[in-house]
Amino acid sequence: MKKTDTARYKLGAFLTLLILISIGSANLGALTLSFYNLWHAPLEDMAWQIWLNIRLPRVLLAILIGSALAVSGTVMQGLFRNPLAEPGLLGISSGAAFLVALATMMPFTLPFLGICSHLIAAFIGSLLISFMILFLSRSGERCNLSRLLLAGIAINTLCGSGIGLLSYLSTDQQLRHFSLWMMGALNQIEWRTLFIATTLILPAIAITLFQANKLNLLQLGDEEAHYLGVDVARTKRKLLLLSALLVGVSVSITGVIGFIGLVVPHLARIHLSSDHRWLLPGAALGGACLLITADTLARTIVAPAEMPVGLITSLIGAPYFFWLILKQARCS
């Protein structure tokens, strides 16, 4: 069987798994629902209202955010040719979070923009950090791995300190909002917010998929990619812009949800290949599956209360990150 056929079958399996997980997640929670009961209940029934206005938009948002974070992580790993590159570890998510927190606290923001002000702030923050990381990765020769990780630690610490200062100056209500938002949550979802996220994330992912061949050529090195007809500088700027948009939208809506951009690309690379034509859609499906699963656990483990979904993804991702560091050390 050809590799392309195998990749297609595996992508089909991932899509089937995503559909099954989505159906199960929409029915699970503090109040368990079933399609049998929904079928025999009128649309005005409370079960239908819960399913249509709470469960369904939440599942769809998890699909969008999980796909966005996973695709962004895949782009970062391919762009920097570094398996440990990830928006959260490099400080991109923290940069977006700091700008959102600043936009929430400062009086010069425009309240009538609503969530759009958070989207703009998060995009600017993630874009600034992305170009900073790109500049650091291009300076120096073979120390890119340690340089990127140290830069990520410094950026995360600096942005975390800034958010801590803003939290100290905030009211009790703002402080609680900041604390829960920094741990990541999908519970503040409305159809209007979902529509905004969809109109930004889906086109960005689609454009990224069209850059898969160029991303493959960049793995050969900047000079080789240039000789093969790739405008390296323009392609990198475009990919950074798309990745920053995906991270910014995700952070502005759900807060900081870590490690999806690190774990999912590795798993997709194991089951598919390093070819970004298959890796990017596989990562999108895998990220959606992982975030839906984590959100379902967050809603059911301590029901009727709810855990921040960022805690679940961190509990999954942190041991995996530790294993990757040990693997890198053994390879060295």
Coordinates of C-alpha atoms in Angstrom, one line a residue:
M1 CA 0.0 0.0 0.0
K2 CA 1.3 3.5 -0.9
K3 CA 2.2 5.9 1.8
T4 CA -0.4 8.4 0.5
D5 CA -3.1 5.8 0.7
T6 CA -2.0 4.9 4.3
A7 CA -2.1 8.5 5.3
R8 CA -5.6 9.0 3.8
Y9 CA -6.9 6.0 5.7
K10 CA -5.3 7.2 9.0
L11 CA -6.8 10.7 8.5
G12 CA -10.2 9.1 7.9
A13 CA -9.7 7.2 11.1
F14 CA -8.8 10.4 13.0
L15 CA -11.9 12.1 11.5
T16 CA -14.1 9.2 12.6
L17 CA -12.6 9.3 16.1
L18 CA -13.3 13.0 16.3
I19 CA -17.0 12.5 15.3
L20 CA -17.4 9.8 17.9
I21 CA -15.7 11.8 20.7
S22 CA -17.7 14.9 19.8
I23 CA -21.0 13.0 20.0
G24 CA -20.0 11.5 23.4
S25 CA -18.8 14.9 24.7
A26 CA -22.1 16.7 23.7
N27 CA -24.1 14.2 25.8
L28 CA -21.8 14.1 28.9
G29 CA -21.7 16.5 31.8
A30 CA -23.4 17.3 35.1
L31 CA -26.6 16.3 33.3
T32 CA -26.3 13.3 31.1
L33 CA -28.2 13.6 27.8
S34 CA -29.1 11.0 25.2
F35 CA -30.2 11.3 21.6
Y36 CA -33.1 9.1 22.4
N37 CA -34.5 11.5 25.0
L38 CA -33.7 14.5 22.8
W39 CA -35.6 12.9 19.9
H40 CA -38.7 12.4 22.0
A41 CA -38.5 15.8 23.7
P42 CA -40.0 19.1 22.3
L43 CA -37.5 21.8 21.3
E44 CA -38.7 23.9 24.2
D45 CA -37.6 21.3 26.7
M46 CA -34.7 22.1 29.0
A47 CA -32.6 19.2 27.6
W48 CA -32.7 20.7 24.1
Q49 CA -31.8 24.1 25.4
I50 CA -28.8 22.7 27.3
W51 CA -27.7 20.7 24.2
L52 CA -28.1 23.6 21.7
N53 CA -26.9 26.6 23.7
I54 CA -24.3 25.0 26.0
R55 CA -23.0 21.6 24.9
L56 CA -23.0 22.0 21.1
P57 CA -21.2 25.4 20.9
R58 CA -18.7 24.2 23.5
V59 CA -17.9 21.1 21.5
L60 CA -17.5 23.1 18.3
L61 CA -15.3 25.7 20.1
A62 CA -13.1 22.8 21.4
I63 CA -12.7 21.5 17.8
L64 CA -11.7 25.0 16.6
I65 CA -9.3 25.9 19.4
G66 CA -7.7 22.4 19.5
S67 CA -7.1 22.5 15.8
A68 CA -5.7 26.0 15.9
L69 CA -3.3 25.3 18.7
A70 CA -2.1 22.0 17.1
V71 CA -1.6 23.5 13.7
S72 CA 0.2 26.5 15.2
G73 CA 2.5 24.1 17.1
T74 CA 3.2 22.1 13.9
V75 CA 4.1 25.3 12.0
M76 CA 6.4 26.4 14.8
Q77 CA 8.2 23.1 14.9
G78 CA 8.6 23.1 11.1
L79 CA 9.5 26.7 10.9
F80 CA 12.3 26.5 13.5
R81 CA 13.1 22.9 12.6
N82 CA 12.9 22.2 16.3
P83 CA 10.8 19.5 17.9
L84 CA 10.4 21.4 21.2
A85 CA 9.0 24.6 19.6
E86 CA 5.5 25.3 20.8
P87 CA 3.5 28.5 21.4
G88 CA 3.3 28.0 25.1
L89 CA 6.9 27.1 25.7
L90 CA 8.2 29.9 23.5
G91 CA 6.2 32.5 25.3
I92 CA 3.9 33.3 22.4
S93 CA 0.8 32.4 24.4
S94 CA 2.0 34.4 27.4
G95 CA 2.6 37.4 25.2
A96 CA -0.9 37.2 23.9
A97 CA -2.3 36.7 27.4
F98 CA -0.4 39.8 28.7
L99 CA -1.7 42.0 26.0
V100 CA -5.3 40.8 26.7
A101 CA -4.8 41.4 30.4
L102 CA -3.5 44.9 29.6
A103 CA -6.4 45.7 27.3
T104 CA -8.8 44.6 30.0
M105 CA -7.3 46.8 32.7
M106 CA -6.2 49.9 30.9
P107 CA -8.7 52.8 30.4
F108 CA -7.6 53.6 26.8
T109 CA -9.2 50.5 25.4
L110 CA -12.4 50.7 23.5
P111 CA -15.2 48.9 25.5
F112 CA -17.7 49.0 22.6
L113 CA -15.4 46.6 20.6
G114 CA -16.1 43.9 23.2
I115 CA -14.3 40.7 22.4
C116 CA -12.7 42.2 19.3
S117 CA -10.5 44.3 21.5
H118 CA -9.2 41.1 23.2
L119 CA -8.7 39.5 19.7
I120 CA -6.7 42.5 18.5
A121 CA -4.6 42.7 21.7
A122 CA -3.9 38.9 21.7
F123 CA -2.9 39.0 18.0
I124 CA -0.5 41.8 18.5
G125 CA 1.1 40.2 21.5
S126 CA 1.5 36.8 19.9
L127 CA 2.9 38.4 16.7
L128 CA 5.5 40.5 18.5
I129 CA 6.8 37.5 20.4
S130 CA 6.8 35.3 17.3
F131 CA 9.0 37.7 15.4
M132 CA 11.2 38.1 18.5
I133 CA 11.6 34.3 18.6
L134 CA 12.4 34.2 14.8
F135 CA 15.1 36.8 15.3
L136 CA 16.7 34.8 18.1
S137 CA 16.5 31.6 16.2
R138 CA 18.4 33.2 13.3
S139 CA 21.2 34.5 15.4
G140 CA 23.8 32.0 16.5
E141 CA 24.6 28.7 14.8
R142 CA 24.0 25.4 16.5
C143 CA 22.6 26.6 19.8
N144 CA 19.1 27.1 18.6
L145 CA 17.5 24.6 20.9
S146 CA 18.9 26.0 24.2
R147 CA 18.5 29.6 22.9
L148 CA 14.8 29.1 22.1
L149 CA 14.1 27.4 25.4
L150 CA 15.9 30.0 27.4
A151 CA 14.2 32.8 25.5
G152 CA 10.8 31.1 26.1
I153 CA 11.5 30.8 29.8
A154 CA 12.5 34.5 30.0
I155 CA 9.4 35.7 28.0
N156 CA 7.1 33.5 30.0
T157 CA 8.6 34.9 33.3
L158 CA 8.4 38.5 32.1
C159 CA 4.8 38.2 30.8
G160 CA 3.8 36.3 33.9
S161 CA 5.2 39.1 36.1
G162 CA 3.3 41.6 34.1
I163 CA 0.1 39.7 34.5
G164 CA 0.8 39.3 38.2
L165 CA 1.3 43.1 38.5
L166 CA -2.0 43.7 36.7
S167 CA -3.7 41.1 38.9
Y168 CA -2.4 42.9 42.0
L169 CA -3.8 46.2 40.8
S170 CA -7.2 44.6 39.8
T171 CA -10.4 44.3 41.8
D172 CA -11.5 41.0 43.4
Q173 CA -13.8 40.2 40.5
Q174 CA -11.0 41.0 37.9
L175 CA -8.5 38.9 39.9
R176 CA -10.8 35.9 39.9
H177 CA -11.4 36.3 36.2
F178 CA -7.7 36.6 35.5
S179 CA -6.9 33.5 37.6
L180 CA -9.5 31.3 35.9
W181 CA -8.7 32.7 32.4
M182 CA -4.9 32.0 32.8
M183 CA -5.8 28.3 33.4
G184 CA -7.9 28.0 30.3
A185 CA -11.6 27.4 30.1
L186 CA -14.3 26.8 27.4
N187 CA -17.3 27.7 29.6
Q188 CA -17.6 31.3 28.4
I189 CA -19.0 30.4 25.0
E190 CA -21.8 31.9 23.0
W191 CA -22.8 31.4 19.4
R192 CA -21.6 35.0 18.6
T193 CA -18.2 34.2 20.0
L194 CA -18.1 30.9 18.1
F195 CA -19.0 32.7 14.9
I196 CA -16.1 35.2 15.3
A197 CA -13.7 32.3 16.1
T198 CA -14.8 30.3 13.1
T199 CA -14.4 33.2 10.6
L200 CA -10.8 33.7 11.8
I201 CA -9.5 30.2 12.6
L202 CA -10.9 28.2 9.6
P203 CA -9.5 30.5 6.9
A204 CA -6.1 30.7 8.7
I205 CA -5.9 26.9 8.9
A206 CA -6.9 26.6 5.3
I207 CA -4.2 29.0 4.1
T208 CA -1.7 27.2 6.3
L209 CA -2.5 23.9 4.6
F210 CA -1.7 25.5 1.3
Q211 CA 1.7 26.3 2.6
A212 CA 2.5 22.7 3.4
N213 CA 4.8 22.1 0.4
K214 CA 6.8 25.3 1.2
L215 CA 7.1 24.2 4.8
N216 CA 8.4 20.8 3.6
L217 CA 11.1 22.6 1.5
L218 CA 12.1 24.8 4.5
Q219 CA 13.1 21.6 6.3
L220 CA 16.0 21.4 3.9
G221 CA 17.4 24.7 5.1
D222 CA 16.9 28.3 4.0
E223 CA 19.5 28.2 1.3
E224 CA 18.3 25.0 -0.3
A225 CA 14.7 26.1 -0.1
H226 CA 15.7 29.4 -1.9
Y227 CA 17.4 27.5 -4.7
L228 CA 14.2 25.4 -5.1
G229 CA 12.1 28.5 -5.7
V230 CA 10.8 29.4 -2.2
D231 CA 10.8 33.0 -1.1
V232 CA 12.1 32.1 2.3
A233 CA 11.6 35.5 4.1
R234 CA 8.1 36.0 2.8
T235 CA 7.1 32.4 3.5
K236 CA 8.4 32.7 7.1
R237 CA 6.6 36.0 7.6
K238 CA 3.3 34.5 6.3
L239 CA 3.6 31.4 8.5
L240 CA 4.4 33.4 11.5
L241 CA 1.5 35.7 10.8
L242 CA -0.9 32.8 10.5
S243 CA 0.5 31.1 13.6
A244 CA 0.2 34.3 15.6
L245 CA -3.4 34.7 14.4
L246 CA -4.3 31.2 15.5
V247 CA -2.7 31.6 18.9
G248 CA -4.1 35.1 19.4
V249 CA -7.7 34.1 18.7
S250 CA -7.4 31.0 20.9
V251 CA -5.9 32.9 23.9
S252 CA -8.4 35.8 23.6
I253 CA -11.4 33.4 23.8
T254 CA -10.3 30.5 26.0
G255 CA -7.3 31.8 27.9
V256 CA -4.0 29.9 28.0
I257 CA -4.3 26.2 27.2
G258 CA -0.8 24.7 27.0
F259 CA 1.0 21.7 25.5
I260 CA -1.5 20.9 22.7
G261 CA 0.9 22.4 20.2
L262 CA 3.7 20.3 21.6
V263 CA 2.1 16.9 22.1
V264 CA -0.2 16.6 19.1
P265 CA 2.4 17.3 16.4
H266 CA 4.6 14.6 17.8
L267 CA 1.9 12.0 17.9
A268 CA 0.7 13.0 14.4
R269 CA 4.3 12.7 13.1
I270 CA 4.6 9.2 14.6
H271 CA 1.3 7.9 13.0
L272 CA 1.5 9.8 9.7
S273 CA 4.8 11.2 8.5
S274 CA 6.9 14.3 8.5
D275 CA 5.3 15.4 5.3
H276 CA 3.3 18.5 6.2
R277 CA 0.7 17.8 3.6
W278 CA -0.5 15.0 5.9
L279 CA 1.0 16.3 9.2
L280 CA -1.0 19.5 9.3
P281 CA -4.5 18.1 8.8
G282 CA -3.6 15.2 11.1
A283 CA -2.5 17.6 13.8
A284 CA -5.7 19.6 13.4
L285 CA -7.8 16.5 13.9
G286 CA -5.6 15.3 16.7
G287 CA -5.7 18.6 18.5
A288 CA -9.5 18.7 18.3
C289 CA -9.8 15.2 19.7
L290 CA -7.4 16.0 22.6
L291 CA -9.1 19.2 23.6
I292 CA -12.6 17.7 23.4
T293 CA -11.4 14.8 25.6
A294 CA -9.7 17.1 28.1
D295 CA -12.8 19.4 28.2
T296 CA -15.1 16.4 28.8
L297 CA -12.9 15.3 31.7
A298 CA -12.9 18.8 33.1
R299 CA -16.7 18.8 33.1
T300 CA -17.2 15.3 34.5
I301 CA -14.4 14.6 37.0
V302 CA -15.7 16.9 39.7
A303 CA -19.3 17.3 38.5
P304 CA -21.4 19.4 39.1
A305 CA -18.3 21.7 39.6
E306 CA -15.8 22.1 36.7
M307 CA -12.1 22.1 36.4
P308 CA -10.2 24.5 34.1
V309 CA -9.3 22.6 30.9
G310 CA -5.8 24.0 30.9
L311 CA -5.0 22.0 34.0
I312 CA -6.0 18.8 32.3
T313 CA -3.8 19.5 29.2
S314 CA -0.9 20.5 31.5
L315 CA -1.2 17.2 33.4
I316 CA -1.0 15.4 30.0
G317 CA 1.6 17.6 28.4
A318 CA 4.1 18.2 31.2
P319 CA 5.2 14.5 31.6
Y320 CA 5.3 14.2 27.8
F321 CA 7.5 17.3 27.6
F322 CA 9.8 15.8 30.3
W323 CA 10.1 12.6 28.2
L324 CA 11.0 14.6 25.1
I325 CA 13.8 16.4 27.0
L326 CA 15.2 13.1 28.2
K327 CA 15.0 11.8 24.7
Q328 CA 16.8 14.8 23.3
A329 CA 19.5 14.3 26.0
R330 CA 20.0 10.7 25.0
C331 CA 20.2 11.6 21.3
S332 CA 22.9 14.2 22.2

